[in-house]
Short mmCIF file of N, CA, C and O in Angstrom, two decimals:
data_model
loop_
_atom_site.label_atom_id
_atom_site.label_comp_id
_atom_site.label_asym_id
_atom_site.label_seq_id
_atom_site.Cartn_x
_atom_site.Cartn_y
_atom_site.Cartn_z
N MET Z 137 0.91 -1.26 0.08
CA MET Z 137 -0.25 0.13 -0.33
C MET Z 137 0.93 1.15 -0.14
O MET Z 137 1.92 1.49 0.53
N PRO Z 138 0.66 2.08 -0.75
CA PRO Z 138 1.44 3.39 -0.82
C PRO Z 138 1.27 4.33 0.06
O PRO Z 138 0.14 4.54 0.37
N VAL Z 139 2.26 4.94 0.65
CA VAL Z 139 2.28 5.94 1.79
C VAL Z 139 1.48 7.35 1.11
O VAL Z 139 2.58 7.62 0.22
N ARG Z 140 0.97 8.08 1.62
CA ARG Z 140 0.41 9.27 1.19
C ARG Z 140 0.90 10.07 2.01
O ARG Z 140 0.71 10.25 3.19
N TYR Z 141 1.78 11.49 1.64
CA TYR Z 141 2.17 12.27 2.70
C TYR Z 141 1.49 13.36 2.58
O TYR Z 141 0.87 13.99 1.45
N VAL Z 142 1.22 13.88 3.65
CA VAL Z 142 0.49 15.60 3.86
C VAL Z 142 1.28 16.63 3.52
O VAL Z 142 2.39 16.76 4.41
N SER Z 143 1.00 17.77 2.91
CA SER Z 143 1.94 18.80 2.71
C SER Z 143 1.76 19.47 4.17
O SER Z 143 0.82 19.46 4.86
N ARG Z 144 2.94 20.06 4.64
CA ARG Z 144 3.05 20.77 5.76
C ARG Z 144 2.93 22.34 5.42
O ARG Z 144 2.39 23.06 6.10
N TYR Z 145 2.25 22.53 4.34
CA TYR Z 145 1.91 24.31 3.67
C TYR Z 145 0.75 24.15 4.01
O TYR Z 145 -0.36 23.23 3.63
N THR Z 146 0.33 24.74 4.69
CA THR Z 146 -1.15 25.40 4.69
C THR Z 146 -1.56 26.57 4.38
O THR Z 146 -0.81 27.74 4.59
N PRO Z 147 -2.62 26.85 3.66
CA PRO Z 147 -2.32 28.24 2.85
C PRO Z 147 -3.13 29.21 4.17
O PRO Z 147 -3.66 28.90 5.16
N PRO Z 148 -3.17 30.48 3.96
CA PRO Z 148 -3.45 31.44 4.61
C PRO Z 148 -4.84 31.41 5.05
O PRO Z 148 -5.79 30.92 3.92
N PRO Z 149 -5.75 31.74 5.80
CA PRO Z 149 -7.13 31.59 6.27
C PRO Z 149 -7.64 32.44 5.21
O PRO Z 149 -7.12 33.73 5.25
N ALA Z 150 -8.93 32.14 4.68
CA ALA Z 150 -9.26 33.21 4.05
C ALA Z 150 -10.12 34.42 4.61
O ALA Z 150 -10.76 34.23 5.59
N ARG Z 151 -10.25 35.32 4.13
CA ARG Z 151 -10.65 36.51 4.89
C ARG Z 151 -12.11 36.60 4.45
O ARG Z 151 -12.92 36.91 3.25
N ASN Z 152 -12.85 36.65 5.66
CA ASN Z 152 -14.27 36.54 5.92
C ASN Z 152 -14.82 37.19 6.64
O ASN Z 152 -14.17 37.63 7.54
N ALA Z 153 -16.10 36.97 7.10
CA ALA Z 153 -17.10 38.00 8.01
C ALA Z 153 -16.82 37.32 9.43
O ALA Z 153 -17.03 37.90 10.30
N SER Z 154 -16.26 35.96 9.25
CA SER Z 154 -16.23 35.42 10.78
C SER Z 154 -15.43 35.50 11.33
O SER Z 154 -14.93 35.34 12.50
N ALA Z 155 -14.01 36.32 10.91
CA ALA Z 155 -12.83 36.40 11.69
C ALA Z 155 -12.60 37.38 13.02
O ALA Z 155 -12.54 37.16 14.16
N PRO Z 156 -14.13 38.51 12.72
CA PRO Z 156 -13.96 39.24 14.12
C PRO Z 156 -14.46 38.47 14.87
O PRO Z 156 -14.69 38.29 16.51
N ALA Z 157 -15.67 37.26 14.60
CA ALA Z 157 -16.65 36.49 15.43
C ALA Z 157 -15.45 35.45 16.15
O ALA Z 157 -15.63 35.23 17.43
N GLN Z 158 -14.18 35.52 15.71
CA GLN Z 158 -13.22 34.14 16.03
C GLN Z 158 -12.65 34.83 16.91
O GLN Z 158 -12.18 34.36 18.15
N LEU Z 159 -12.26 35.73 16.61
CA LEU Z 159 -11.43 36.71 17.54
C LEU Z 159 -12.11 37.20 18.73
O LEU Z 159 -11.38 37.24 20.12
N ALA Z 160 -13.36 37.30 18.58
CA ALA Z 160 -14.10 37.77 19.97
C ALA Z 160 -14.41 36.54 20.84
O ALA Z 160 -14.56 36.68 22.21
N ALA Z 161 -14.54 35.53 20.39
CA ALA Z 161 -14.73 34.10 20.94
C ALA Z 161 -13.25 33.84 21.75
O ALA Z 161 -13.67 33.35 22.96
N ARG Z 162 -11.93 34.65 21.84
CA ARG Z 162 -10.88 34.31 22.10
C ARG Z 162 -11.10 35.64 23.67
O ARG Z 162 -10.04 35.16 24.49
N ARG Z 163 -11.76 36.26 23.52
CA ARG Z 163 -11.68 36.85 24.89
C ARG Z 163 -13.23 36.78 25.62
O ARG Z 163 -14.47 36.58 25.12
N SER Z 164 -12.93 37.03 27.02
CA SER Z 164 -14.32 36.39 27.87
C SER Z 164 -14.48 37.79 28.49
O SER Z 164 -13.60 38.56 29.29
N HIS Z 165 -15.93 38.04 29.09
CA HIS Z 165 -16.28 39.22 29.39
C HIS Z 165 -17.20 38.76 30.88
O HIS Z 165 -17.60 39.50 31.55
N ALA Z 166 -16.89 37.40 31.16
CA ALA Z 166 -17.36 36.82 32.38
C ALA Z 166 -16.94 37.48 33.65
O ALA Z 166 -17.71 37.57 34.40
N ALA Z 167 -15.70 38.12 33.58
CA ALA Z 167 -15.17 38.42 35.02
C ALA Z 167 -16.00 39.74 35.32
O ALA Z 167 -16.16 40.27 36.36
N ALA Z 168 -16.37 40.34 34.30
CA ALA Z 168 -17.25 41.88 34.43
C ALA Z 168 -18.32 41.40 35.23
O ALA Z 168 -19.01 42.13 36.26
N TYR Z 169 -19.34 40.73 34.88
CA TYR Z 169 -20.43 40.36 35.43
C TYR Z 169 -20.03 39.75 37.28
O TYR Z 169 -21.19 40.05 37.79
N ALA Z 170 -19.13 39.42 37.23
CA ALA Z 170 -18.89 38.70 38.29
C ALA Z 170 -18.44 40.03 39.73
O ALA Z 170 -18.60 40.09 40.69
N ALA Z 171 -17.88 40.96 38.77
CA ALA Z 171 -17.26 42.06 39.55
C ALA Z 171 -18.59 42.68 39.86
O ALA Z 171 -18.42 43.53 40.91
N VAL Z 172 -19.38 43.11 38.82
CA VAL Z 172 -20.69 43.77 39.18
C VAL Z 172 -21.16 42.86 40.40
O VAL Z 172 -21.94 43.84 41.34
N ALA Z 173 -21.32 41.64 40.61
CA ALA Z 173 -21.82 40.94 41.55
C ALA Z 173 -21.42 41.19 42.93
O ALA Z 173 -21.89 41.59 44.23
N VAL Z 174 -20.09 41.25 43.01
CA VAL Z 174 -19.36 41.46 44.14
C VAL Z 174 -19.32 43.30 44.53
O VAL Z 174 -19.75 43.54 45.79
N LEU Z 175 -19.77 43.91 43.59
CA LEU Z 175 -20.06 45.29 43.94
C LEU Z 175 -21.18 45.61 44.54
O LEU Z 175 -21.15 46.21 45.94
N LEU Z 176 -22.25 44.90 44.13
CA LEU Z 176 -23.55 44.93 44.85
C LEU Z 176 -23.56 44.39 46.20
O LEU Z 176 -24.05 44.70 47.20
N LEU Z 177 -22.73 42.71 46.34
CA LEU Z 177 -22.57 42.29 47.55
C LEU Z 177 -22.12 43.47 48.37
O LEU Z 177 -22.35 43.50 49.76
N GLY Z 178 -21.13 44.01 48.01
CA GLY Z 178 -20.17 45.19 49.12
C GLY Z 178 -20.92 46.26 49.46
O GLY Z 178 -20.82 46.86 50.47
N LEU Z 179 -22.18 46.51 48.59
CA LEU Z 179 -23.06 47.80 48.86
C LEU Z 179 -23.99 47.16 49.76
O LEU Z 179 -24.40 47.81 50.76
N TRP Z 180 -24.24 46.05 49.88
CA TRP Z 180 -25.33 45.51 51.02
C TRP Z 180 -24.54 45.30 52.09
O TRP Z 180 -24.91 45.78 53.18
N LEU Z 181 -23.41 44.90 52.11
CA LEU Z 181 -22.43 44.34 53.51
C LEU Z 181 -22.09 45.56 54.01
O LEU Z 181 -21.67 45.76 55.23
N SER Z 182 -21.78 46.81 53.11
CA SER Z 182 -21.43 47.99 53.88
C SER Z 182 -22.13 48.76 54.98
O SER Z 182 -21.89 49.49 55.55
N SER Z 183 -23.57 48.31 55.07
CA SER Z 183 -24.68 48.70 56.00
C SER Z 183 -24.01 47.93 57.60
O SER Z 183 -24.37 48.75 58.54
N TYR Z 184 -23.18 47.26 57.36
CA TYR Z 184 -22.82 46.28 58.97
C TYR Z 184 -21.34 46.69 59.06
O TYR Z 184 -21.28 47.08 60.31
N SER Z 185 -20.50 46.94 58.42
CA SER Z 185 -19.30 47.46 58.45
C SER Z 185 -18.27 47.87 57.33
O SER Z 185 -18.84 47.02 56.49
N PHE Z 186 -17.65 48.91 57.67
CA PHE Z 186 -16.70 49.44 56.56
C PHE Z 186 -15.58 48.26 56.10
O PHE Z 186 -14.87 48.44 54.94
N LEU Z 187 -15.26 47.16 56.98
CA LEU Z 187 -14.25 46.43 56.60
C LEU Z 187 -14.88 45.38 55.18
O LEU Z 187 -13.72 44.80 54.65
N PHE Z 188 -15.83 45.28 55.07
CA PHE Z 188 -16.64 44.38 54.19
C PHE Z 188 -16.08 44.87 52.86
O PHE Z 188 -15.36 44.01 51.74
N PRO Z 189 -16.44 46.04 52.88
CA PRO Z 189 -16.13 46.79 51.20
C PRO Z 189 -14.84 46.53 51.12
O PRO Z 189 -14.03 46.52 49.95
N ALA Z 190 -13.77 47.11 51.79
CA ALA Z 190 -12.50 47.30 51.90
C ALA Z 190 -11.90 45.53 51.63
O ALA Z 190 -11.09 45.64 50.64
N LEU Z 191 -12.43 44.76 52.00
CA LEU Z 191 -11.79 43.49 51.62
C LEU Z 191 -12.03 43.01 50.31
O LEU Z 191 -11.31 42.43 49.93
N LEU Z 192 -13.58 43.42 50.15
CA LEU Z 192 -13.79 42.81 48.60
C LEU Z 192 -12.86 43.82 47.59
O LEU Z 192 -12.25 43.14 46.49
N ALA Z 193 -12.55 45.36 48.20
CA ALA Z 193 -11.96 45.80 47.20
C ALA Z 193 -10.28 45.46 46.72
O ALA Z 193 -9.93 45.46 45.67
N VAL Z 194 -9.66 44.71 48.15
CA VAL Z 194 -8.37 44.19 47.91
C VAL Z 194 -8.78 42.82 46.85
O VAL Z 194 -7.41 42.67 46.54
N VAL Z 195 -9.38 42.29 47.20
CA VAL Z 195 -9.91 41.15 46.32
C VAL Z 195 -9.95 41.10 44.88
O VAL Z 195 -9.47 40.84 44.14
N LEU Z 196 -10.79 42.48 44.68
CA LEU Z 196 -10.76 42.89 43.40
C LEU Z 196 -9.45 43.28 42.91
O LEU Z 196 -9.32 43.31 41.47
N LEU Z 197 -8.79 44.01 43.42
CA LEU Z 197 -7.57 44.52 43.00
C LEU Z 197 -6.60 43.41 42.75
O LEU Z 197 -5.75 43.47 41.61
N GLY Z 198 -6.57 42.32 43.19
CA GLY Z 198 -5.97 41.58 43.36
C GLY Z 198 -6.18 40.52 41.74
O GLY Z 198 -5.08 40.05 41.18
N ALA Z 199 -7.68 40.40 41.87
CA ALA Z 199 -7.89 39.63 40.58
C ALA Z 199 -7.70 40.71 39.25
O ALA Z 199 -7.27 40.13 38.27
N THR Z 200 -7.76 41.94 39.72
CA THR Z 200 -7.31 42.95 38.37
C THR Z 200 -5.81 42.83 38.07
O THR Z 200 -5.39 42.75 36.72
N GLY Z 201 -5.08 42.59 38.95
CA GLY Z 201 -3.72 42.45 38.57
C GLY Z 201 -3.56 40.96 37.95
O GLY Z 201 -2.59 40.92 36.99
N SER Z 202 -4.14 40.06 38.30
CA SER Z 202 -3.61 38.74 37.62
C SER Z 202 -4.33 38.59 36.65
O SER Z 202 -3.54 38.16 35.55
N PHE Z 203 -5.53 39.15 36.20
CA PHE Z 203 -5.87 39.54 34.80
C PHE Z 203 -4.90 40.35 33.99
O PHE Z 203 -4.87 40.03 32.73
N LEU Z 204 -4.25 41.38 34.38
CA LEU Z 204 -3.48 42.29 33.51
C LEU Z 204 -2.13 41.39 33.62
O LEU Z 204 -1.79 41.72 32.40
N SER Z 205 -1.66 40.54 34.39
CA SER Z 205 -0.39 39.49 34.05
C SER Z 205 -1.03 38.64 33.01
O SER Z 205 -0.03 38.31 32.25
N SER Z 206 -2.36 38.22 32.90
CA SER Z 206 -2.75 37.07 31.66
C SER Z 206 -2.34 37.78 30.37
O SER Z 206 -2.23 37.01 29.54
N ARG Z 207 -2.55 39.21 30.52
CA ARG Z 207 -2.97 39.94 29.19
C ARG Z 207 -1.39 40.25 28.78
O ARG Z 207 -1.13 40.60 27.79
N LEU Z 208 -0.45 40.82 29.88
CA LEU Z 208 0.69 41.57 29.66
C LEU Z 208 1.98 40.86 29.73
O LEU Z 208 2.81 41.16 29.04
N ASN Z 209 1.83 39.95 30.46
CA ASN Z 209 3.06 39.33 31.13
C ASN Z 209 3.75 37.95 30.60
O ASN Z 209 2.70 36.93 30.58
N PRO Z 210 4.46 37.82 29.52
CA PRO Z 210 4.66 36.33 28.67
C PRO Z 210 5.70 35.30 29.89
O PRO Z 210 5.29 34.39 29.74
N PHE Z 211 5.98 35.80 30.96
CA PHE Z 211 6.36 34.74 31.98
C PHE Z 211 5.12 34.32 32.93
O PHE Z 211 5.53 33.30 33.53
N SER Z 212 3.88 34.60 32.68
CA SER Z 212 3.00 34.21 33.54
C SER Z 212 2.48 32.96 32.51
O SER Z 212 2.30 32.88 31.32
N THR Z 213 1.96 31.85 33.41
CA THR Z 213 1.47 30.78 32.65
C THR Z 213 0.03 30.90 32.16
O THR Z 213 -0.38 30.19 31.09
N SER Z 214 -0.61 32.13 32.38
CA SER Z 214 -1.85 32.24 31.93
C SER Z 214 -1.60 33.10 30.82
O SER Z 214 -3.01 33.25 30.10
N PHE Z 215 -0.59 33.70 30.22
CA PHE Z 215 -0.39 34.65 29.29
C PHE Z 215 -0.84 33.63 28.02
O PHE Z 215 -0.96 33.94 26.57
N TYR Z 216 -0.72 32.27 28.24
CA TYR Z 216 -0.44 31.16 26.97
C TYR Z 216 -2.02 30.89 26.62
O TYR Z 216 -1.96 29.82 25.81
N LEU Z 217 -2.94 30.95 27.55
CA LEU Z 217 -4.14 30.59 27.38
C LEU Z 217 -4.86 31.02 25.94
O LEU Z 217 -4.72 31.93 25.47
N THR Z 218 -6.06 30.17 25.78
CA THR Z 218 -6.26 30.06 24.70
C THR Z 218 -7.38 31.31 24.72
O THR Z 218 -7.95 32.46 23.83
N THR Z 219 -8.24 31.30 25.60
CA THR Z 219 -9.29 32.47 26.08
C THR Z 219 -8.77 33.19 27.20
O THR Z 219 -8.50 32.90 28.26
N LYS Z 220 -8.97 34.56 26.94
CA LYS Z 220 -8.09 35.51 28.23
C LYS Z 220 -9.32 36.89 28.44
O LYS Z 220 -10.07 36.60 27.72
N PRO Z 221 -9.44 37.11 29.49
CA PRO Z 221 -10.45 38.30 29.85
C PRO Z 221 -9.95 39.27 29.00
O PRO Z 221 -9.10 39.50 28.47
N SER Z 222 -11.09 40.12 28.39
CA SER Z 222 -11.32 41.15 27.79
C SER Z 222 -10.69 42.07 28.26
O SER Z 222 -10.76 42.35 29.71
N TRP Z 223 -10.28 43.32 27.71
CA TRP Z 223 -9.59 44.61 28.37
C TRP Z 223 -11.05 45.48 28.99
O TRP Z 223 -10.73 45.91 30.27
N SER Z 224 -12.25 45.44 28.43
CA SER Z 224 -13.44 45.79 29.28
C SER Z 224 -13.64 45.30 30.26
O SER Z 224 -14.22 45.81 31.52
N ALA Z 225 -13.45 43.90 30.36
CA ALA Z 225 -13.69 43.02 32.01
C ALA Z 225 -12.82 43.65 32.69
O ALA Z 225 -13.14 43.65 33.82
N ILE Z 226 -11.53 43.75 32.39
CA ILE Z 226 -10.38 43.95 33.34
C ILE Z 226 -10.51 45.78 34.16
O ILE Z 226 -10.41 46.06 34.97
N GLY Z 227 -11.75 46.38 32.95
CA GLY Z 227 -11.35 47.92 33.40
C GLY Z 227 -12.47 47.71 34.18
O GLY Z 227 -12.80 48.52 35.25
N VAL Z 228 -13.76 47.01 34.19
CA VAL Z 228 -14.69 47.08 34.90
C VAL Z 228 -14.25 46.17 36.54
O VAL Z 228 -14.67 46.57 37.75
N LEU Z 229 -13.39 45.44 36.56
CA LEU Z 229 -12.97 44.81 37.63
C LEU Z 229 -12.19 46.07 38.41
O LEU Z 229 -12.45 46.14 39.84
N PHE Z 230 -11.44 46.89 37.51
CA PHE Z 230 -10.70 47.99 38.40
C PHE Z 230 -11.83 48.89 39.04
O PHE Z 230 -11.66 49.38 40.62
N LEU Z 231 -12.75 49.10 38.20
CA LEU Z 231 -13.53 50.47 38.47
C LEU Z 231 -14.81 49.98 39.78
O LEU Z 231 -14.83 50.86 40.60
N SER Z 232 -14.66 48.44 39.75
CA SER Z 232 -15.60 48.29 40.88
C SER Z 232 -14.83 47.93 42.20
O SER Z 232 -15.42 48.55 43.56
N ALA Z 233 -13.50 48.14 41.97
CA ALA Z 233 -12.55 47.89 43.23
C ALA Z 233 -12.16 49.22 43.89
O ALA Z 233 -12.33 49.33 44.78
N LEU Z 234 -12.04 50.53 42.98
CA LEU Z 234 -12.12 51.69 43.22
C LEU Z 234 -13.43 52.19 43.95
O LEU Z 234 -13.33 52.85 44.99
N ALA Z 235 -14.40 51.57 43.47
CA ALA Z 235 -15.79 52.20 44.36
C ALA Z 235 -16.00 51.65 45.59
O ALA Z 235 -16.63 52.16 46.51
N LEU Z 236 -15.68 50.16 45.53
CA LEU Z 236 -15.50 49.82 47.00
C LEU Z 236 -14.75 50.21 47.94
O LEU Z 236 -14.88 50.63 49.23
N GLY Z 237 -13.66 50.45 47.47
CA GLY Z 237 -12.79 51.31 48.32
C GLY Z 237 -12.77 52.50 48.56
O GLY Z 237 -12.78 52.81 49.76
N ALA Z 238 -13.86 53.41 47.90
CA ALA Z 238 -13.95 54.83 48.07
C ALA Z 238 -15.53 54.54 49.05
O ALA Z 238 -15.53 55.24 49.99
N LEU Z 239 -15.88 53.61 49.00
CA LEU Z 239 -16.90 53.22 49.84
C LEU Z 239 -16.75 52.96 51.42
O LEU Z 239 -17.59 53.27 52.44
N ALA Z 240 -15.61 52.09 51.18
CA ALA Z 240 -15.13 51.63 52.72
C ALA Z 240 -14.67 52.79 53.17
O ALA Z 240 -14.41 53.18 54.46
N TYR Z 241 -13.53 54.25 52.11
CA TYR Z 241 -13.30 55.33 53.06
C TYR Z 241 -14.24 55.68 53.39
O TYR Z 241 -13.97 56.71 54.51
N ALA Z 242 -15.42 56.24 52.70
CA ALA Z 242 -16.57 56.82 53.38
C ALA Z 242 -17.16 56.44 54.20
O ALA Z 242 -17.52 57.39 55.03
N GLY Z 243 -17.04 55.21 54.64
CA GLY Z 243 -17.65 54.60 55.73
C GLY Z 243 -16.65 54.91 57.10
O GLY Z 243 -17.70 54.97 58.22
N TRP Z 244 -15.55 54.81 56.56
CA TRP Z 244 -14.58 55.00 57.69
C TRP Z 244 -14.53 56.59 58.35
O TRP Z 244 -14.36 56.84 59.31
N ARG Z 245 -14.59 57.15 57.16
CA ARG Z 245 -14.14 58.65 57.36
C ARG Z 245 -15.33 59.33 58.26
O ARG Z 245 -15.10 59.98 58.90
N THR Z 246 -16.66 59.00 57.84
CA THR Z 246 -17.62 59.76 58.30
C THR Z 246 -18.27 58.75 60.07
O THR Z 246 -18.41 59.56 60.80
N GLY Z 247 -17.72 57.41 59.85
CA GLY Z 247 -17.74 56.89 61.56
C GLY Z 247 -19.11 56.67 61.75
O GLY Z 247 -19.16 56.25 62.53
N ARG Z 248 -20.28 56.66 60.76
CA ARG Z 248 -21.77 56.47 60.77
C ARG Z 248 -21.89 54.40 60.93
O ARG Z 248 -22.64 54.17 61.30
N VAL Z 249 -20.71 53.72 60.17
CA VAL Z 249 -20.61 52.50 59.77
C VAL Z 249 -19.55 51.83 60.84
O VAL Z 249 -18.39 52.42 61.17
N PRO Z 250 -20.10 51.20 61.99
CA PRO Z 250 -18.88 50.22 62.72
C PRO Z 250 -17.93 49.96 62.07
O PRO Z 250 -18.13 49.17 60.96
N GLY Z 251 -16.89 49.73 62.90
CA GLY Z 251 -15.61 49.32 62.39
C GLY Z 251 -16.15 47.48 62.43
O GLY Z 251 -15.49 46.93 61.48
N PHE Z 252 -16.16 47.17 63.33
CA PHE Z 252 -16.57 45.64 63.51
C PHE Z 252 -17.98 45.39 63.18
O PHE Z 252 -18.86 46.15 63.78
N LEU Z 253 -18.30 44.24 63.29
CA LEU Z 253 -19.45 43.78 63.25
C LEU Z 253 -20.52 43.49 64.41
O LEU Z 253 -19.87 42.43 65.17
N HIS Z 254 -21.24 44.28 64.50
CA HIS Z 254 -21.90 44.21 66.02
C HIS Z 254 -23.60 43.54 65.69
O HIS Z 254 -24.14 44.50 65.08
N LEU Z 255 -23.82 42.37 65.92
CA LEU Z 255 -25.24 41.82 65.63
C LEU Z 255 -25.86 41.99 66.94
O LEU Z 255 -25.02 41.77 68.01
N PRO Z 256 -27.15 42.31 66.90
CA PRO Z 256 -28.04 42.26 68.24
C PRO Z 256 -27.99 41.14 68.63
O PRO Z 256 -27.98 39.84 68.04
#
C-alpha cells in the first residue's frame, strides 16, 4: 500500500466576515459580571461594617492584577491560554475595586458605620 504524505504547507485563512467573531470568542467578559455582583454584595454589606467593602476591594484589585498579568506578562502561565479576559472586563474589575474602596473609605471617614460587626 503506498504511503501518502500530507503537505506541511497550509494556505493562509480566507478573509471572511467570521474573522471578528473568532477573535471575539477568544476574549471573555465573564469577569465583568462577577465584579458587578461583588460590587452589589459590597454595597449591601457596607451597612454592617466598612471592613467588608474594603476586603472585597482588595480581592478585586488582586484579580485585576492577575488578569493584567495574563494579558501583558509573557512569564505568566496564563499568558498562553487560548481564552483571556477582555480589556473591558479588566476595566470593570478595576472600577468596581475603586468604587468599593471609596465606599469603605467614606464609611470609615464619616464614622456612621461600625468598624466591626455588632449583631444584636
